PDB file of C-alpha atoms in Angstrom:
ATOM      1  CA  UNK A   1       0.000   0.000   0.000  1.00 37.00           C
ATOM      2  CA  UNK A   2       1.236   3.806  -0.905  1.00 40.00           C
ATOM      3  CA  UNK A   3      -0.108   6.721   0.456  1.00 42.00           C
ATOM      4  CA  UNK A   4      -0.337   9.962  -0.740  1.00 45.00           C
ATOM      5  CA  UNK A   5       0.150  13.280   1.155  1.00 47.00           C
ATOM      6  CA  UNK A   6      -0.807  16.013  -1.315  1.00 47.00           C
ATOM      7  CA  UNK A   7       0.785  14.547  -4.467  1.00 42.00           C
ATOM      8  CA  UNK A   8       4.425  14.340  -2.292  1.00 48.00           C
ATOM      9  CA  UNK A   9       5.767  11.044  -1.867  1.00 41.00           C
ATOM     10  CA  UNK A  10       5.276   9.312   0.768  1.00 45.00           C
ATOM     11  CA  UNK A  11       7.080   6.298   1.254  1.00 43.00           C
ATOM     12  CA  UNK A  12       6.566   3.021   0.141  1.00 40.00           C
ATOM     13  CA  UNK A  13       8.952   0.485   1.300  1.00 36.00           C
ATOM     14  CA  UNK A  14       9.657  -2.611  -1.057  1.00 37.00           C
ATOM     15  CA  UNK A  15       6.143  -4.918  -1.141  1.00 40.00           C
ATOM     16  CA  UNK A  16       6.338  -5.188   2.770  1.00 43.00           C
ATOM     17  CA  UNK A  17       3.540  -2.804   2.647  1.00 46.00           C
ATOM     18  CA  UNK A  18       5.049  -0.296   4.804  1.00 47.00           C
ATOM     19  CA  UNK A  19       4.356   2.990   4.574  1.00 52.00           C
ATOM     20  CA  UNK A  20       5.954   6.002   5.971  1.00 54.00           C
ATOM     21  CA  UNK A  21       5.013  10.080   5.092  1.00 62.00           C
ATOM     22  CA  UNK A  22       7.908  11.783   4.610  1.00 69.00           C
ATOM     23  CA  UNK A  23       8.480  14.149   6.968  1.00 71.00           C
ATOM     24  CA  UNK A  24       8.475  17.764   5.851  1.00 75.00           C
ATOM     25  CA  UNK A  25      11.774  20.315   5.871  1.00 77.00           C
ATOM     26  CA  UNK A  26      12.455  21.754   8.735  1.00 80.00           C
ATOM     27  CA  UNK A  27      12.324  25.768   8.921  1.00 75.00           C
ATOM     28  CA  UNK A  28      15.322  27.707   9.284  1.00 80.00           C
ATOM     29  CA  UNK A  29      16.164  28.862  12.331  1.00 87.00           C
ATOM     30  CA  UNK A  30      17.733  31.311  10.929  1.00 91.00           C
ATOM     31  CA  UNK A  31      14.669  33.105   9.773  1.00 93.00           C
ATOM     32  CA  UNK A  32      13.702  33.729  13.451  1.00 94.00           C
ATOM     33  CA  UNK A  33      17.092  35.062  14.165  1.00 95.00           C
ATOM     34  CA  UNK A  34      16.366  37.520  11.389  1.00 96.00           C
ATOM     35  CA  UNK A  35      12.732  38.280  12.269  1.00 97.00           C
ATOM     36  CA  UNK A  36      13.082  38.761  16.012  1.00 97.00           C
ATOM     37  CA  UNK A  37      16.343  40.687  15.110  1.00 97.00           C
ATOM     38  CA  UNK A  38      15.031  42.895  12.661  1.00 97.00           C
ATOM     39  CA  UNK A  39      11.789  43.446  14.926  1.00 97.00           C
ATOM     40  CA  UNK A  40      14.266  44.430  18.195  1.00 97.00           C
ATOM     41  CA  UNK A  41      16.632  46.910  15.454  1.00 97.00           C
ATOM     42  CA  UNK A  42      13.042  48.421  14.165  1.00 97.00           C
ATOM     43  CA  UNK A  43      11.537  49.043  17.296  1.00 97.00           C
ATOM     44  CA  UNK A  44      14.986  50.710  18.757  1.00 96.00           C
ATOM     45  CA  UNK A  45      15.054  53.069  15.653  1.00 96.00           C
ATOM     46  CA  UNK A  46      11.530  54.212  15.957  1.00 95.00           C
ATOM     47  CA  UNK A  47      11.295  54.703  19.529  1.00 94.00           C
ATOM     48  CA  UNK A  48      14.404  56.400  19.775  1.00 94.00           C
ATOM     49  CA  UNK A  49      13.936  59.055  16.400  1.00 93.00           C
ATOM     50  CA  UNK A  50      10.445  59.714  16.114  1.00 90.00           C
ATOM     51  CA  UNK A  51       9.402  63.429  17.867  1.00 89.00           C
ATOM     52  CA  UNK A  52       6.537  63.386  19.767  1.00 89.00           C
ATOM     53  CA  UNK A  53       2.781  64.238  17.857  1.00 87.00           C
ATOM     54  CA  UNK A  54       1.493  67.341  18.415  1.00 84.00           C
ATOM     55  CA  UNK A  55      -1.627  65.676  19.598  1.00 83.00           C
ATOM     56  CA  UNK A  56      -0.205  62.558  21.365  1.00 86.00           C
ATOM     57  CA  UNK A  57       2.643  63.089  21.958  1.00 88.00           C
ATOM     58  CA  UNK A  58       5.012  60.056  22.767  1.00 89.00           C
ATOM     59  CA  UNK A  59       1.619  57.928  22.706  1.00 92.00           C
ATOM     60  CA  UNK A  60       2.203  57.931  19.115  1.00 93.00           C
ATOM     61  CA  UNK A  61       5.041  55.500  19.429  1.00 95.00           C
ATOM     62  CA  UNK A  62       2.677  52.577  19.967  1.00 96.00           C
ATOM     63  CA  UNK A  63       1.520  53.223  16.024  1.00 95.00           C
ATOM     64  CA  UNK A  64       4.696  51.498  15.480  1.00 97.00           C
ATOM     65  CA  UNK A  65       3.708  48.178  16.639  1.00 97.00           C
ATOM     66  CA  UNK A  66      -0.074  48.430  17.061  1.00 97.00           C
ATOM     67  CA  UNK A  67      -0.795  49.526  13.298  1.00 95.00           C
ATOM     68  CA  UNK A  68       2.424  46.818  11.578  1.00 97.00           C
ATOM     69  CA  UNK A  69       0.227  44.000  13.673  1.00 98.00           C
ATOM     70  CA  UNK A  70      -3.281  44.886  12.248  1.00 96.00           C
ATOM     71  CA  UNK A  71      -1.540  44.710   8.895  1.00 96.00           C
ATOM     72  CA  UNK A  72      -0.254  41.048   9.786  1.00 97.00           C
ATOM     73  CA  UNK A  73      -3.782  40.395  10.585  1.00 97.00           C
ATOM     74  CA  UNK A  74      -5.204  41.315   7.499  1.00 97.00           C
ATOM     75  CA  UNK A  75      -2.457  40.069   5.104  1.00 97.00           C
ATOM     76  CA  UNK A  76      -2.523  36.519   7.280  1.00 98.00           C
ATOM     77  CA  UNK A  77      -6.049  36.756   6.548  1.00 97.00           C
ATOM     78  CA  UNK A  78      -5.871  37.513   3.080  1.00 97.00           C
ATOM     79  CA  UNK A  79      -3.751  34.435   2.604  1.00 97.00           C
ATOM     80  CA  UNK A  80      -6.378  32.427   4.108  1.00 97.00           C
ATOM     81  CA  UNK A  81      -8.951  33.405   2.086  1.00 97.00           C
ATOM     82  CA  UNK A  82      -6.681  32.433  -1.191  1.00 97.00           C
ATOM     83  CA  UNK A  83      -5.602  29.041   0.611  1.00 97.00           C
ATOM     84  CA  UNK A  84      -9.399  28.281   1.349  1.00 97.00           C
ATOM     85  CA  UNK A  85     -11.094  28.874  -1.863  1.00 97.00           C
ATOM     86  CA  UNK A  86      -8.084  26.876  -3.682  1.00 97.00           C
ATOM     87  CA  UNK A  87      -8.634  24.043  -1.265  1.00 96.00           C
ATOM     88  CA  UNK A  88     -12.643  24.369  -2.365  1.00 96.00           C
ATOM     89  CA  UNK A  89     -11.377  24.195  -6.044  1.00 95.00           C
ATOM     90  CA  UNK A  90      -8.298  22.057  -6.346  1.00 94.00           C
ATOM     91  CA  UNK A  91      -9.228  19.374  -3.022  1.00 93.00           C
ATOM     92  CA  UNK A  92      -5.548  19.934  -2.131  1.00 93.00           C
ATOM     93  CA  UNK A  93      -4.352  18.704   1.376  1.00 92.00           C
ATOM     94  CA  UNK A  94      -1.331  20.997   1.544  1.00 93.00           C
ATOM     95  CA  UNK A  95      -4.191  23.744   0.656  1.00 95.00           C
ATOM     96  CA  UNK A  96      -5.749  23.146   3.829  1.00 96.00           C
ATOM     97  CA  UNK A  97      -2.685  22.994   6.108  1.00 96.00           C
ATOM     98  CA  UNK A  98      -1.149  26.644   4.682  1.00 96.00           C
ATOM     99  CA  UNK A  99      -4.924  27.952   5.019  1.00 97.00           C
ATOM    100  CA  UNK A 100      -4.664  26.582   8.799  1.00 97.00           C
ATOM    101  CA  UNK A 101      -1.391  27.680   9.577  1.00 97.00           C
ATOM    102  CA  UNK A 102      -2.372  31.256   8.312  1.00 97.00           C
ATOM    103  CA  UNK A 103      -5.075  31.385  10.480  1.00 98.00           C
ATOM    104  CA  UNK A 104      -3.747  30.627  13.587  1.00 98.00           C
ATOM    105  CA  UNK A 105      -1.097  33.306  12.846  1.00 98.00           C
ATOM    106  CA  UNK A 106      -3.802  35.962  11.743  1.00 98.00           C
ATOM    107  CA  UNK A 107      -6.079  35.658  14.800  1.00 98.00           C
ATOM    108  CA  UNK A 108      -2.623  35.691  17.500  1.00 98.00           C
ATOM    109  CA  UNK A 109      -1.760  38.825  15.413  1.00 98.00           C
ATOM    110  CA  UNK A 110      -5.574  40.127  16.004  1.00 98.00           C
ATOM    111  CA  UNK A 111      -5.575  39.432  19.350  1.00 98.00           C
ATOM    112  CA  UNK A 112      -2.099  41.346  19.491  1.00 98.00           C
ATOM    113  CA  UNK A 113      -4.098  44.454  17.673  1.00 97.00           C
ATOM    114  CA  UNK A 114      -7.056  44.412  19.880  1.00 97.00           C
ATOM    115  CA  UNK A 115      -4.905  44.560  23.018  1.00 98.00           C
ATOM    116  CA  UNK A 116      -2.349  47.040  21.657  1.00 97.00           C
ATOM    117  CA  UNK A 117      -5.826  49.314  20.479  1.00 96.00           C
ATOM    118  CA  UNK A 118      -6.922  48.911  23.771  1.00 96.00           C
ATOM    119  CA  UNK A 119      -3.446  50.364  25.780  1.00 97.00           C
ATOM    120  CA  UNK A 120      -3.359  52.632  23.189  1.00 95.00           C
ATOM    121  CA  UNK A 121      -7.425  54.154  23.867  1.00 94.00           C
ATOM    122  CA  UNK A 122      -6.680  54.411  27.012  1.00 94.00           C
ATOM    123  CA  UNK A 123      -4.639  57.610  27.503  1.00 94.00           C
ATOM    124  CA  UNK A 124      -6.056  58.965  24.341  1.00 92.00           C
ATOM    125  CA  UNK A 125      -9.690  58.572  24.481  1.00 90.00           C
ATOM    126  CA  UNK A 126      -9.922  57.902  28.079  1.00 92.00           C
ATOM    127  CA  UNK A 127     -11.657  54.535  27.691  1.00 93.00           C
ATOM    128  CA  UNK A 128     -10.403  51.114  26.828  1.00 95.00           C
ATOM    129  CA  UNK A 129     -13.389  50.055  24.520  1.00 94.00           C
ATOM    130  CA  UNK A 130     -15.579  51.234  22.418  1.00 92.00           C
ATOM    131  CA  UNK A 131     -18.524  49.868  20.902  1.00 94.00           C
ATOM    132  CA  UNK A 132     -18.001  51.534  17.624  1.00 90.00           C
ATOM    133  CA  UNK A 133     -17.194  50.346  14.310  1.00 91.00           C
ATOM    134  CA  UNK A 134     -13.414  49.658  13.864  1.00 93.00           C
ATOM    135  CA  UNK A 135     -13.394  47.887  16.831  1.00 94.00           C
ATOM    136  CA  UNK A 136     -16.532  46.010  16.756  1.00 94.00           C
ATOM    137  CA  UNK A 137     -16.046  44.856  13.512  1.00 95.00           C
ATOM    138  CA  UNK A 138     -12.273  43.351  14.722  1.00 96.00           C
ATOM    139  CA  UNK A 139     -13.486  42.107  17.616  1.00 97.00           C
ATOM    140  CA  UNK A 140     -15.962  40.055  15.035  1.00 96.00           C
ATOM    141  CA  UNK A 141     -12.832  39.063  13.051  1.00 96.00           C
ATOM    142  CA  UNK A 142     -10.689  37.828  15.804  1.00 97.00           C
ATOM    143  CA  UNK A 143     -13.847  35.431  17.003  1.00 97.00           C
ATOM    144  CA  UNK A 144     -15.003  34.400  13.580  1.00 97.00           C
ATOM    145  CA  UNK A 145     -11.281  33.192  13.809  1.00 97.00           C
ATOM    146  CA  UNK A 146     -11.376  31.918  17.216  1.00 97.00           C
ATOM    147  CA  UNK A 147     -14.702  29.708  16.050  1.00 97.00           C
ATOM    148  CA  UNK A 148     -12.654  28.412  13.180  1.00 97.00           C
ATOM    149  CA  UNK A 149      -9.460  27.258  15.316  1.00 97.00           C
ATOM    150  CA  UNK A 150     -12.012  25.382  17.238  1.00 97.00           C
ATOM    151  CA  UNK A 151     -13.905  23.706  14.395  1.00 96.00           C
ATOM    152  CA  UNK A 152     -10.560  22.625  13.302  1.00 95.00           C
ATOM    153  CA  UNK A 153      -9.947  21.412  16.616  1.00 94.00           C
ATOM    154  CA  UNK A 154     -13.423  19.531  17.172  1.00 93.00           C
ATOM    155  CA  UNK A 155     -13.940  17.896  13.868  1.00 92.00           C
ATOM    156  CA  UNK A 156     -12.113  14.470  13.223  1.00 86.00           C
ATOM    157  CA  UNK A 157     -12.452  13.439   9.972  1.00 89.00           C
ATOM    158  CA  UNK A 158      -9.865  15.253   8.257  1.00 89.00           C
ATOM    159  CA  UNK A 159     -11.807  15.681   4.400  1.00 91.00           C
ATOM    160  CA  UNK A 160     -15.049  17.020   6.735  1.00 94.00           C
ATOM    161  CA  UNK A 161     -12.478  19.446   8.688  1.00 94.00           C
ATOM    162  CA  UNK A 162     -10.821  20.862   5.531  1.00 95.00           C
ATOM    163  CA  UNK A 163     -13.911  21.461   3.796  1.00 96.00           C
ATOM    164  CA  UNK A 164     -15.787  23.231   6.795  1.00 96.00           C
ATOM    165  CA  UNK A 165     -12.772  25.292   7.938  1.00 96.00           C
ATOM    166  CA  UNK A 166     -11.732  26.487   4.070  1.00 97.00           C
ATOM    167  CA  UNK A 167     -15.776  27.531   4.025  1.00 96.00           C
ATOM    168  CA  UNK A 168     -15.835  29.622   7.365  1.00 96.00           C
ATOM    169  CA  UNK A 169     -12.094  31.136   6.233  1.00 96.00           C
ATOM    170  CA  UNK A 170     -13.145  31.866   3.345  1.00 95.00           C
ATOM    171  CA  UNK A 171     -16.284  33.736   4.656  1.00 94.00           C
ATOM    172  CA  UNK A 172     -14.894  34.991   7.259  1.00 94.00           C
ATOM    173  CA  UNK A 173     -11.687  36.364   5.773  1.00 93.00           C
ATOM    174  CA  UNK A 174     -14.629  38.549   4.296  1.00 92.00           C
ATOM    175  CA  UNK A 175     -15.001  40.553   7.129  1.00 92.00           C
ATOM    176  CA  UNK A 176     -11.431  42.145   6.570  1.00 93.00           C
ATOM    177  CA  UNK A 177     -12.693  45.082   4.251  1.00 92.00           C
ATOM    178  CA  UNK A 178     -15.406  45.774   6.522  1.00 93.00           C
ATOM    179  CA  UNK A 179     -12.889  46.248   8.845  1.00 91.00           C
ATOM    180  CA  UNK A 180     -10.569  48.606   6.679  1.00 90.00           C
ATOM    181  CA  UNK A 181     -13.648  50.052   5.344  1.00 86.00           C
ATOM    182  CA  UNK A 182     -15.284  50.246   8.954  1.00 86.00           C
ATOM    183  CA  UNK A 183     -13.839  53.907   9.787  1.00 84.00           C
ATOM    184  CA  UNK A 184     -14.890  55.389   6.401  1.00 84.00           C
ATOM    185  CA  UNK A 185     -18.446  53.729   6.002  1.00 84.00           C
ATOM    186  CA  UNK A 186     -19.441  54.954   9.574  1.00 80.00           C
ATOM    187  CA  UNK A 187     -18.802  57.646  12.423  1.00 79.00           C
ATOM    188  CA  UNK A 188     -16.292  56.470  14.453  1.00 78.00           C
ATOM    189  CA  UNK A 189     -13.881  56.790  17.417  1.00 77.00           C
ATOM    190  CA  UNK A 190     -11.059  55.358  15.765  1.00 81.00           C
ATOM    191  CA  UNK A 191      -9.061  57.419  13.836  1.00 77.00           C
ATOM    192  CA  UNK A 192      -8.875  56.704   9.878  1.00 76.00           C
ATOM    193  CA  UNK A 193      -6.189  54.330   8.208  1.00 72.00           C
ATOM    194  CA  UNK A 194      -2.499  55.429   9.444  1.00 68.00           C
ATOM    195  CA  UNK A 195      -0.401  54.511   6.363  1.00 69.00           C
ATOM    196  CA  UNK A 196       2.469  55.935   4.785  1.00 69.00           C
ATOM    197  CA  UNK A 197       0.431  58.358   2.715  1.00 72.00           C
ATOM    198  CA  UNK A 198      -1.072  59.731   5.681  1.00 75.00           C
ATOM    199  CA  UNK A 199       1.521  60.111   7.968  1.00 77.00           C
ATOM    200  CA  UNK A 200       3.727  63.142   8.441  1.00 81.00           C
ATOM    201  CA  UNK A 201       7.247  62.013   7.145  1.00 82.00           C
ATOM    202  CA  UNK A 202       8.928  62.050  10.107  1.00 83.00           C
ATOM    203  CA  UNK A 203       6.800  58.846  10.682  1.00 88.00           C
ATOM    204  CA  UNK A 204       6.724  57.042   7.555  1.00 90.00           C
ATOM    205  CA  UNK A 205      10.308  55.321   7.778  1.00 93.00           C
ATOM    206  CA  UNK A 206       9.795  53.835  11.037  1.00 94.00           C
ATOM    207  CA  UNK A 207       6.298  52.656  10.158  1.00 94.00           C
ATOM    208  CA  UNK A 208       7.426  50.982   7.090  1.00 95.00           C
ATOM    209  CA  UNK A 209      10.986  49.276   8.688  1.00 96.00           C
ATOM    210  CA  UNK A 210       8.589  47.899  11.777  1.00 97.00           C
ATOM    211  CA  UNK A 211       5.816  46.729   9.388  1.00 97.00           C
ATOM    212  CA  UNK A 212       8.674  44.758   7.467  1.00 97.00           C
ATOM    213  CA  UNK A 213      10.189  43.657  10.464  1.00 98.00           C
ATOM    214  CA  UNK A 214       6.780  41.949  11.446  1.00 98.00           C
ATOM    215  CA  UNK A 215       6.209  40.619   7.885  1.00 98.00           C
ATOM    216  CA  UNK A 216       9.166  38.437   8.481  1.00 98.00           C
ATOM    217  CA  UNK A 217       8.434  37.505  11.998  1.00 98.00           C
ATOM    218  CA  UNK A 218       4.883  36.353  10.249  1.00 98.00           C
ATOM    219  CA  UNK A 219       6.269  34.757   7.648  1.00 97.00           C
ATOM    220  CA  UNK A 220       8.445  32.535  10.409  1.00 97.00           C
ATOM    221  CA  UNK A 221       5.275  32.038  12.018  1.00 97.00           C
ATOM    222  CA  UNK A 222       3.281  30.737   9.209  1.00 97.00           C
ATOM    223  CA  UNK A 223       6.187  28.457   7.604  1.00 96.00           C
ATOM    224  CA  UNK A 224       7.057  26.793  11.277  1.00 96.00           C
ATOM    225  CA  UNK A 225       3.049  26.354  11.782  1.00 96.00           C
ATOM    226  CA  UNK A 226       2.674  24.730   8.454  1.00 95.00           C
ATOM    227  CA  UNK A 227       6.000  22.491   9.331  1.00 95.00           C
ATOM    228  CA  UNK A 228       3.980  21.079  12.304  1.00 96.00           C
ATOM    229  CA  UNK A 229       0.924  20.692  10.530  1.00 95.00           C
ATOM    230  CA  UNK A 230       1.914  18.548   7.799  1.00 94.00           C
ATOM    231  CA  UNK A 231       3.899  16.515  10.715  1.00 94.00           C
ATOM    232  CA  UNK A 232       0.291  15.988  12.493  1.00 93.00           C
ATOM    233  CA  UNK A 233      -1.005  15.438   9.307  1.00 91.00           C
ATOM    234  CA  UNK A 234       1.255  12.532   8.179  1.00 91.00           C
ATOM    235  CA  UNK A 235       0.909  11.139  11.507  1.00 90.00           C
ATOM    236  CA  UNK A 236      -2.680  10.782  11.070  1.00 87.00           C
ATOM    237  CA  UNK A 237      -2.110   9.472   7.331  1.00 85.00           C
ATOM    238  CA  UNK A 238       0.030   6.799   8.781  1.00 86.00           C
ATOM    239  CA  UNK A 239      -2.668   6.301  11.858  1.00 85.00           C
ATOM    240  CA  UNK A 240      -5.212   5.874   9.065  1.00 82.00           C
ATOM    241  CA  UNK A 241      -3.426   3.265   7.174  1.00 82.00           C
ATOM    242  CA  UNK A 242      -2.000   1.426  10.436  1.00 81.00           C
ATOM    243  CA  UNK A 243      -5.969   1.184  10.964  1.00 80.00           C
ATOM    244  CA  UNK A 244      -6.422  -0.211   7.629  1.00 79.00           C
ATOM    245  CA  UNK A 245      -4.214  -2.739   7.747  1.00 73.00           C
ATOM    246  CA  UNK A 246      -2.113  -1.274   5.414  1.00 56.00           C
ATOM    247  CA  UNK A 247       1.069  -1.640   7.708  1.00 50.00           C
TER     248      UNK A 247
ATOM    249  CA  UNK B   1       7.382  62.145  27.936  1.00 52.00           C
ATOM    250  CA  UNK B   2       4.789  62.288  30.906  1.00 64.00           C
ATOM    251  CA  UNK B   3       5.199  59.568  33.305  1.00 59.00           C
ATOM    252  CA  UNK B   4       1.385  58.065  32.830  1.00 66.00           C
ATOM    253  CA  UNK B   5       2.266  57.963  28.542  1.00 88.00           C
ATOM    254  CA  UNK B   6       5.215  56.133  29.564  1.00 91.00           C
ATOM    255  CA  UNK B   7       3.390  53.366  31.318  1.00 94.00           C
ATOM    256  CA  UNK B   8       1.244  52.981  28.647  1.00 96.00           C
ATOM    257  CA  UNK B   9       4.036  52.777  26.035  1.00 96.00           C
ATOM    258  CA  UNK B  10       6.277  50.137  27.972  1.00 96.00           C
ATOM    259  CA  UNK B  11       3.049  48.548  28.040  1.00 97.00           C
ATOM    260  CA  UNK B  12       2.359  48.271  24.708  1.00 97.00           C
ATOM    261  CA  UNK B  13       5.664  46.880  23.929  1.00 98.00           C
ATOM    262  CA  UNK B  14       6.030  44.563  26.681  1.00 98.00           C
ATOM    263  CA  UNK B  15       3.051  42.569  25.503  1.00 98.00           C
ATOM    264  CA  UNK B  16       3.584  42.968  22.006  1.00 98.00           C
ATOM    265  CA  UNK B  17       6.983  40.747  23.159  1.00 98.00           C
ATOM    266  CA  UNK B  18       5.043  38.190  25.584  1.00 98.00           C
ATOM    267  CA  UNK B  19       2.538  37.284  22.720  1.00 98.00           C
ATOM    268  CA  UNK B  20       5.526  37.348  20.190  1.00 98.00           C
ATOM    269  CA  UNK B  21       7.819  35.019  22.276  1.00 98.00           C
ATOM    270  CA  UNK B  22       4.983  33.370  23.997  1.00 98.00           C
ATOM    271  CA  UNK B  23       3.589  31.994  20.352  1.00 98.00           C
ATOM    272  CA  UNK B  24       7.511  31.613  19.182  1.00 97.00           C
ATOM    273  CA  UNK B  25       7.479  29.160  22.430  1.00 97.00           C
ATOM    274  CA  UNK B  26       4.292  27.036  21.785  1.00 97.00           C
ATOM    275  CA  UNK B  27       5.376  26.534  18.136  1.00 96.00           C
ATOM    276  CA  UNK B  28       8.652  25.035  19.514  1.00 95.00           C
ATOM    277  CA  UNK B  29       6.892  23.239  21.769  1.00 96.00           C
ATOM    278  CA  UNK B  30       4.326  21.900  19.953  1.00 96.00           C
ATOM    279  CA  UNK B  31       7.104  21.010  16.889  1.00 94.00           C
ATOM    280  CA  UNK B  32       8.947  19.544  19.106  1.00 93.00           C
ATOM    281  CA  UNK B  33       5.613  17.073  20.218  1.00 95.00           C
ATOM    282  CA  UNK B  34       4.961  16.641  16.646  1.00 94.00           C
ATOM    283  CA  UNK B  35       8.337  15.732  15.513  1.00 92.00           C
ATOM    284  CA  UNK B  36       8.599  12.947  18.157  1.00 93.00           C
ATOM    285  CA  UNK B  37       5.016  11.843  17.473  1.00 92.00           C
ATOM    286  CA  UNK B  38       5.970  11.341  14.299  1.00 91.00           C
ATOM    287  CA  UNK B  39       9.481   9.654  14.512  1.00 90.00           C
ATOM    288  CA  UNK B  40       7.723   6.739  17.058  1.00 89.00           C
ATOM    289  CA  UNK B  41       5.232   6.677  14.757  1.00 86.00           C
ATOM    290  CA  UNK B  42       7.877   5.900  11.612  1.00 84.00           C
ATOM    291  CA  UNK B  43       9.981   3.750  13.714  1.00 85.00           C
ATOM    292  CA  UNK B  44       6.849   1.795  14.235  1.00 81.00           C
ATOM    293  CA  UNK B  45       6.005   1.059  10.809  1.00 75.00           C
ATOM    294  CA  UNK B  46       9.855   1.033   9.290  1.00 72.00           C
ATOM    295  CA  UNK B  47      10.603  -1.339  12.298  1.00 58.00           C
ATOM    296  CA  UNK B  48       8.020  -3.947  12.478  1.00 46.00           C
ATOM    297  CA  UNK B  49       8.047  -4.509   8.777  1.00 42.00           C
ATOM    298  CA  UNK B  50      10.468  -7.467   9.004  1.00 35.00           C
ATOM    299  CA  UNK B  51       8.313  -9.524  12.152  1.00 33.00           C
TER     300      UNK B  51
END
């Protein structure tokens, strides 16, 4: 017997019938040397040359981690989105497991906004929470994604799991440019979208450095949560065919 | 820098490095689960197939 994982060999030893998935590559440490590096070299630079807004004052130094981590959140998003509705179309394990990963990442890095939004109201607005848009609607995103990790979690049959997880990331990946769109489309607390085109110069720089800086400590995330993924995965393929007789 | 915008700030950071490093940690952990998981698991299969 031969097994498949995704179209990758898996391992098929003589005509004993043995079967072993290969295990995937592991991911460079390296990388997290350079994210976590970059991230601690980004931070340093910001904090220590950006003046103080003429509104907030120093307050406006948490921009530099609060707004980089609700871009993570959207782009991990984004990638879930693609990874689900290829999954729909193509049936394709490894579909499923980058779709997964991506998602786990995406709702730690909403979580991360949410709390960083939260210190950040504080001083400026005088409360932590709001019920308005912006943050309603991420509050929505980071559950739809919480409700997803668990339906991943609950369901055992792996084809079921794939199938109902790419459909509520796919959905719910949705709810990202209602988010963006949130402070536009209605009256709200939060301010509009800080970017690079709306930031006074003497911003933009350390913006852009710390939102790289977090790209690569997502990227890390995503490639080391995919690793172990496709290791539980070919666990349960060899489970499976262990259970079939099919040692 | 007033000293109440400071709080807020070191705040800010500090848990934007205890989720960082905290998920960094559980990945390590759980690789390191699913690595051994699946290395008994191999040895299982590879090894029994002369018996």
């Amino acid at each position: 017997m031969s097994l498949r994982l995704d179209g990758e060999l898996i391992s098929s030893f003589g005509n004993s019938g043995d079967t072993r998935v290969a295990p995937p590559p592991r991911t460079s440490a390296w990388l997290a040397f350079v994210a976590f590096g970059a991230l601690i070299a980004t931070q340093t630079y910001a904090i220590l040359t950006s003046p103080p807004d003429r509104d907030m004052g120093n307050l406006q130094k948490i921009m530099y981690v609060h707004v980089p981590a609700a871009w993570m959140t959207f782009l991990a998003f984004f990638v879930v989105l693609i990874f689900s509705v290829r999954y729909l179309w193509k049936r394709r394990e490894n579909d499923d497991l980058i779709a997964a990963s991506a998602a786990e990442v995406g709702a730690t890095f909403n979580g991360l906004t949410l709390m960083l939004g939260m210190i950040w109201g504080r001083p400026a607005w005088g409360v932590w929470w709001v019920w308005d848009a912006r943050l309603t609607s991420t509050l929505v995103l980071f559950l739809i994604f919480v409700g997803y990790l668990a339906l991943r979690a609950f369901v055992d049959d792996p084809d079921q799991r794939a199938r109902w997880s790419a459909a509520v990331g796919a959905i719910g990946a949705l709810n990202v440019p209602i988010v963006y769109m949130s402070v536009k489309w209605w009256r709200t607390l939060h301010q509009p979208p800080s970017s690079p085109e709306t930031l006074d110069p003497a911003y933009t720089l350390g913006l852009r450095i710390n939102a790289i800086a977090m790209l690569l400590v997502m990227i890390y995330f995503i490639r080391r949560r995919y690793e172990i993924a496709r290791l539980e995965r070919a666990v349960e393929h060899m489970t499976e065919a262990a259970a079939m007789g099919g040692r | 820098m007033t000293a109440s915008n400071l709080t807020f700030i070191i705040a800010a950071y500090t848990v934007t490095w205890i989720v960082l490093l905290g998920y960094l940690l559980r990945l390590v952990r759980k690789g390191g689960r699913a690595r051994a998981d699946y290395e008994r698991m191999a040895q299982q299969r590879g090894g029994g197939k002369s018996q």
